[in-house]
């Protein structure tokens, strides 16, 4: 499997606190079948790009750890860029493997800031392939899944977290994740691994779910074929996105009754 979203650099962000924890993560990744991974440290604002030297040093250190352990694991560098109106993608760590094409971006988990769709669309017009990290964890998108279709329709690529499918973020996120795959609204599954528990770097349980429910072709596409193309900067084939309908009138009526009752 090929993992395009991980936090493996030691003592950099909210990933592993030290080299030993990084070593544990690498071991887990290899044992669970990951053969290529991209280190994507958080870039929380343009100022963080000034830490590029530090990021590169830590990246080299992780590379050395992999060599020392003799792991069959290819490591690449990228970042997870948090969107602000002035965020730029013109640094060598802004895109995966510095391919000047695929950028992994995130924004608030609570809402969709007003500038975000336009900013993403402008980048797409500029020739970038914009990968939105874990949209299934966004509260607004969870309530209005139709917007997921809108993002896909305008050319954005959607990356699901493996933990979302295994229930790490709760039942609702899991259900939405399943609907997203059913509606061709997932282009990549990645670990967003921060450690060996919780947001774990192992993607194997999620891979098994996808293989069982949608078949091996789909599993390979989302865990291997598309992610590898993203690293290499190659175009991926996209299946036609299908809109997720809003909940039925009956379901909405039920929610309304429930709210009235809880207001008593
Ligand atoms: Fe992340």
Coordinates of C-alpha atoms and ligand atoms in Angstrom, one line a residue:
X1 CA 0.0 0.0 0.0
X2 CA 1.0 3.6 -0.6
X3 CA 0.3 6.1 2.1
X4 CA 0.2 9.8 1.0
X5 CA -0.7 11.3 4.4
X6 CA 1.4 10.6 7.5
X7 CA 3.0 12.4 10.4
X8 CA 6.2 10.5 11.0
X9 CA 8.8 13.2 11.6
X10 CA 10.0 13.0 15.2
X11 CA 9.2 15.9 17.5
X12 CA 8.0 18.2 14.8
X13 CA 4.2 18.6 15.1
X14 CA 1.5 16.5 16.8
X15 CA 3.1 13.4 15.4
X16 CA 5.6 11.1 17.2
X17 CA 7.3 12.9 20.1
X18 CA 10.7 11.3 19.6
X19 CA 12.8 9.0 17.4
X20 CA 11.7 5.9 19.3
X21 CA 8.0 6.6 18.5
X22 CA 8.9 7.2 14.8
X23 CA 10.7 3.9 14.8
X24 CA 7.6 2.2 16.2
X25 CA 5.4 3.8 13.5
X26 CA 7.8 2.7 10.7
X27 CA 7.7 -0.8 12.0
X28 CA 3.9 -0.8 12.1
X29 CA 3.7 0.6 8.6
X30 CA 5.9 -2.1 7.2
X31 CA 4.2 -4.9 9.1
X32 CA 0.8 -3.8 7.9
X33 CA 1.8 -3.8 4.3
X34 CA 2.8 -0.2 3.5
X35 CA 5.6 0.0 1.0
X36 CA 5.7 3.7 0.2
X37 CA 4.9 6.6 2.3
X38 CA 4.9 10.4 2.2
X39 CA 5.8 12.4 5.3
X40 CA 3.3 15.2 5.3
X41 CA 4.1 17.5 8.3
X42 CA 1.6 20.2 9.1
X43 CA 2.2 23.6 7.5
X44 CA -0.2 25.7 9.5
X45 CA 0.6 29.1 7.9
X46 CA 3.1 30.5 5.4
X47 CA 5.5 31.2 8.3
X48 CA 5.9 27.5 8.8
X49 CA 7.6 27.2 5.4
X50 CA 10.5 28.8 7.2
X51 CA 10.9 25.5 9.1
X52 CA 11.7 23.8 5.8
X53 CA 15.4 23.2 6.8
X54 CA 14.3 21.6 10.1
X55 CA 11.7 19.5 8.2
X56 CA 14.4 18.3 5.7
X57 CA 16.8 17.4 8.5
X58 CA 14.1 15.3 10.2
X59 CA 13.2 13.7 6.9
X60 CA 16.8 12.6 6.4
X61 CA 16.9 11.2 9.9
X62 CA 13.7 9.1 9.2
X63 CA 15.3 7.9 5.9
X64 CA 18.3 6.8 7.9
X65 CA 16.1 4.9 10.3
X66 CA 14.5 3.0 7.4
X67 CA 17.9 2.1 6.0
X68 CA 19.2 1.0 9.4
X69 CA 16.2 -1.3 9.9
X70 CA 16.6 -2.6 6.3
X71 CA 12.9 -1.9 5.7
X72 CA 11.5 -2.2 2.2
X73 CA 9.9 1.2 2.5
X74 CA 10.2 4.2 0.2
X75 CA 9.9 7.5 1.9
X76 CA 8.9 10.8 0.2
X77 CA 8.4 14.3 1.5
X78 CA 5.4 16.6 1.2
X79 CA 3.2 18.5 3.6
X80 CA -0.3 19.0 4.8
X81 CA -1.1 22.6 4.1
X82 CA -3.7 24.4 6.2
X83 CA -5.6 26.8 4.1
X84 CA -5.7 30.6 4.7
X85 CA -6.6 33.3 2.2
X86 CA -2.9 34.0 1.7
X87 CA -1.6 30.4 1.6
X88 CA 0.8 29.7 -1.2
X89 CA 2.0 26.4 -2.8
X90 CA 5.2 27.7 -4.2
X91 CA 7.6 25.9 -1.8
X92 CA 9.4 22.7 -2.6
X93 CA 7.5 21.0 0.2
X94 CA 4.1 22.3 -0.8
X95 CA 3.5 19.4 -3.2
X96 CA 4.0 15.7 -2.7
X97 CA 7.5 14.6 -3.7
X98 CA 8.0 18.2 -5.0
X99 CA 6.1 17.2 -8.1
X100 CA 4.6 20.7 -8.4
X101 CA 1.2 19.1 -9.0
X102 CA -0.4 17.2 -6.1
X103 CA -1.0 19.2 -2.9
X104 CA -2.5 17.9 0.2
X105 CA -4.6 20.6 1.9
X106 CA -6.8 20.8 5.0
X107 CA -9.1 23.5 6.5
X108 CA -11.2 23.8 9.6
X109 CA -12.9 20.6 10.8
X110 CA -16.0 22.6 11.8
X111 CA -16.9 24.6 8.7
X112 CA -15.9 25.5 5.2
X113 CA -14.4 29.0 5.3
X114 CA -15.9 31.1 2.6
X115 CA -12.7 31.6 0.6
X116 CA -11.9 27.9 0.5
X117 CA -13.8 26.7 -2.6
X118 CA -12.6 29.6 -4.7
X119 CA -9.0 29.2 -3.6
X120 CA -9.0 25.5 -4.4
X121 CA -10.7 26.2 -7.8
X122 CA -8.1 28.8 -8.7
X123 CA -5.3 26.3 -8.0
X124 CA -7.1 23.7 -10.1
X125 CA -7.2 26.2 -12.9
X126 CA -3.5 26.8 -12.4
X127 CA -2.9 23.1 -13.1
X128 CA -2.6 21.8 -9.5
X129 CA -4.4 18.6 -8.4
X130 CA -5.7 19.5 -5.0
X131 CA -6.3 16.7 -2.5
X132 CA -8.6 17.6 0.4
X133 CA -7.5 15.8 3.5
X134 CA -10.2 13.9 5.5
X135 CA -13.3 15.8 4.3
X136 CA -15.4 13.1 6.0
X137 CA -14.3 14.6 9.4
X138 CA -15.7 18.1 8.6
X139 CA -18.9 18.8 10.5
X140 CA -20.4 20.9 7.8
X141 CA -19.7 18.3 5.2
X142 CA -21.1 15.6 7.4
X143 CA -24.4 17.6 7.7
X144 CA -24.4 18.6 4.0
X145 CA -22.7 15.8 2.1
X146 CA -23.9 17.3 -1.2
X147 CA -21.0 19.7 -0.9
X148 CA -18.6 16.7 -1.2
X149 CA -20.0 16.2 -4.6
X150 CA -19.6 19.9 -5.4
X151 CA -15.9 19.7 -4.5
X152 CA -15.4 16.6 -6.6
X153 CA -17.4 18.1 -9.5
X154 CA -15.1 21.1 -9.6
X155 CA -12.1 18.8 -9.8
X156 CA -10.9 18.5 -6.2
X157 CA -9.6 15.1 -5.1
X158 CA -10.9 13.7 -1.8
X159 CA -8.7 11.7 0.7
X160 CA -10.4 9.6 3.2
X161 CA -8.7 8.6 6.5
X162 CA -8.3 4.8 7.0
X163 CA -9.5 5.3 10.6
X164 CA -12.7 6.8 9.4
X165 CA -13.7 3.5 7.9
X166 CA -12.8 1.5 11.0
X167 CA -14.8 3.7 13.3
X168 CA -12.0 5.7 15.0
X169 CA -14.0 8.9 14.5
X170 CA -17.4 7.4 15.4
X171 CA -20.4 5.9 13.7
X172 CA -21.5 8.9 11.7
X173 CA -18.1 9.5 10.1
X174 CA -17.9 5.8 9.3
X175 CA -21.3 5.8 7.6
X176 CA -20.5 8.9 5.6
X177 CA -17.2 7.3 4.5
X178 CA -19.1 4.3 3.2
X179 CA -21.5 6.5 1.3
X180 CA -18.6 8.5 -0.1
X181 CA -17.0 5.4 -1.6
X182 CA -20.4 4.3 -2.9
X183 CA -20.8 7.6 -4.7
X184 CA -17.3 7.8 -6.2
X185 CA -16.3 10.6 -3.8
X186 CA -13.1 9.1 -2.6
X187 CA -9.9 9.2 -4.6
X188 CA -7.4 8.1 -2.0
X189 CA -7.4 6.4 1.4
X190 CA -4.4 7.3 3.6
X191 CA -3.6 6.8 7.3
X192 CA -3.1 10.4 8.5
X193 CA -1.0 8.4 11.0
X194 CA 0.1 10.3 14.0
X195 CA 1.2 7.2 16.0
X196 CA 0.6 3.5 16.5
X197 CA -2.8 3.9 18.2
X198 CA -5.8 6.1 17.5
X199 CA -4.9 7.8 14.3
X200 CA -2.7 4.8 13.6
X201 CA -0.4 4.4 10.7
X202 CA -1.7 0.9 9.9
X203 CA -4.1 1.0 7.0
X204 CA -4.6 -2.8 6.9
X205 CA -8.0 -3.0 8.7
X206 CA -9.4 -0.4 6.4
X207 CA -7.9 -2.1 3.3
X208 CA -9.7 -5.3 4.4
X209 CA -13.0 -3.5 4.8
X210 CA -12.7 -2.0 1.3
X211 CA -11.6 -5.3 -0.3
X212 CA -14.5 -7.2 1.3
X213 CA -17.2 -4.6 0.5
X214 CA -16.1 -3.2 -2.9
X215 CA -13.6 -5.7 -4.2
X216 CA -9.9 -5.9 -4.7
X217 CA -9.8 -3.6 -7.7
X218 CA -11.3 -0.7 -5.7
X219 CA -9.0 -1.5 -2.8
X220 CA -6.0 -1.4 -5.0
X221 CA -7.2 1.8 -6.7
X222 CA -7.7 3.7 -3.5
X223 CA -4.7 2.4 -1.5
X224 CA -2.1 1.9 -4.2
X225 CA -2.8 2.9 -7.8
X226 CA -4.0 6.5 -7.2
X227 CA -1.7 7.3 -4.3
X228 CA 1.3 6.2 -6.4
X229 CA 0.3 8.3 -9.3
X230 CA -0.1 11.3 -6.9
X231 CA 3.5 10.8 -5.7
X232 CA 4.7 10.6 -9.3
X233 CA 2.7 13.6 -10.4
X234 CA 0.7 11.5 -12.9
X235 CA -2.9 12.1 -13.9
X236 CA -5.4 9.8 -12.1
X237 CA -8.6 8.4 -13.8
X238 CA -11.6 9.7 -12.0
X239 CA -15.0 7.9 -11.9
X240 CA -18.0 10.2 -12.4
X241 CA -19.0 11.5 -9.0
X242 CA -22.5 10.8 -7.9
X243 CA -24.3 13.3 -5.6
X244 CA -25.1 12.2 -2.1
X245 CA -28.7 13.1 -1.6
X246 CA -29.7 15.1 1.4
X247 CA -31.5 13.0 4.0
X248 CA -35.1 12.2 3.0
X249 CA -38.0 14.4 4.1
X250 CA -39.1 11.7 6.5
X251 CA -35.7 11.5 8.1
X252 CA -35.6 15.3 8.4
X253 CA -39.2 15.2 9.9
X254 CA -38.0 12.7 12.4
X255 CA -35.0 14.9 13.4
X256 CA -37.4 17.9 13.8
X257 CA -39.7 15.9 16.1
X258 CA -36.7 14.8 18.1
X259 CA -35.4 18.4 18.4
X260 CA -38.9 19.5 19.6
X261 CA -39.0 16.8 22.2
X262 CA -35.5 17.6 23.5
X263 CA -36.6 21.2 23.7
X264 CA -39.4 20.3 26.2
Ligands
LIG1 FE1 -2.8 15.1 8.8

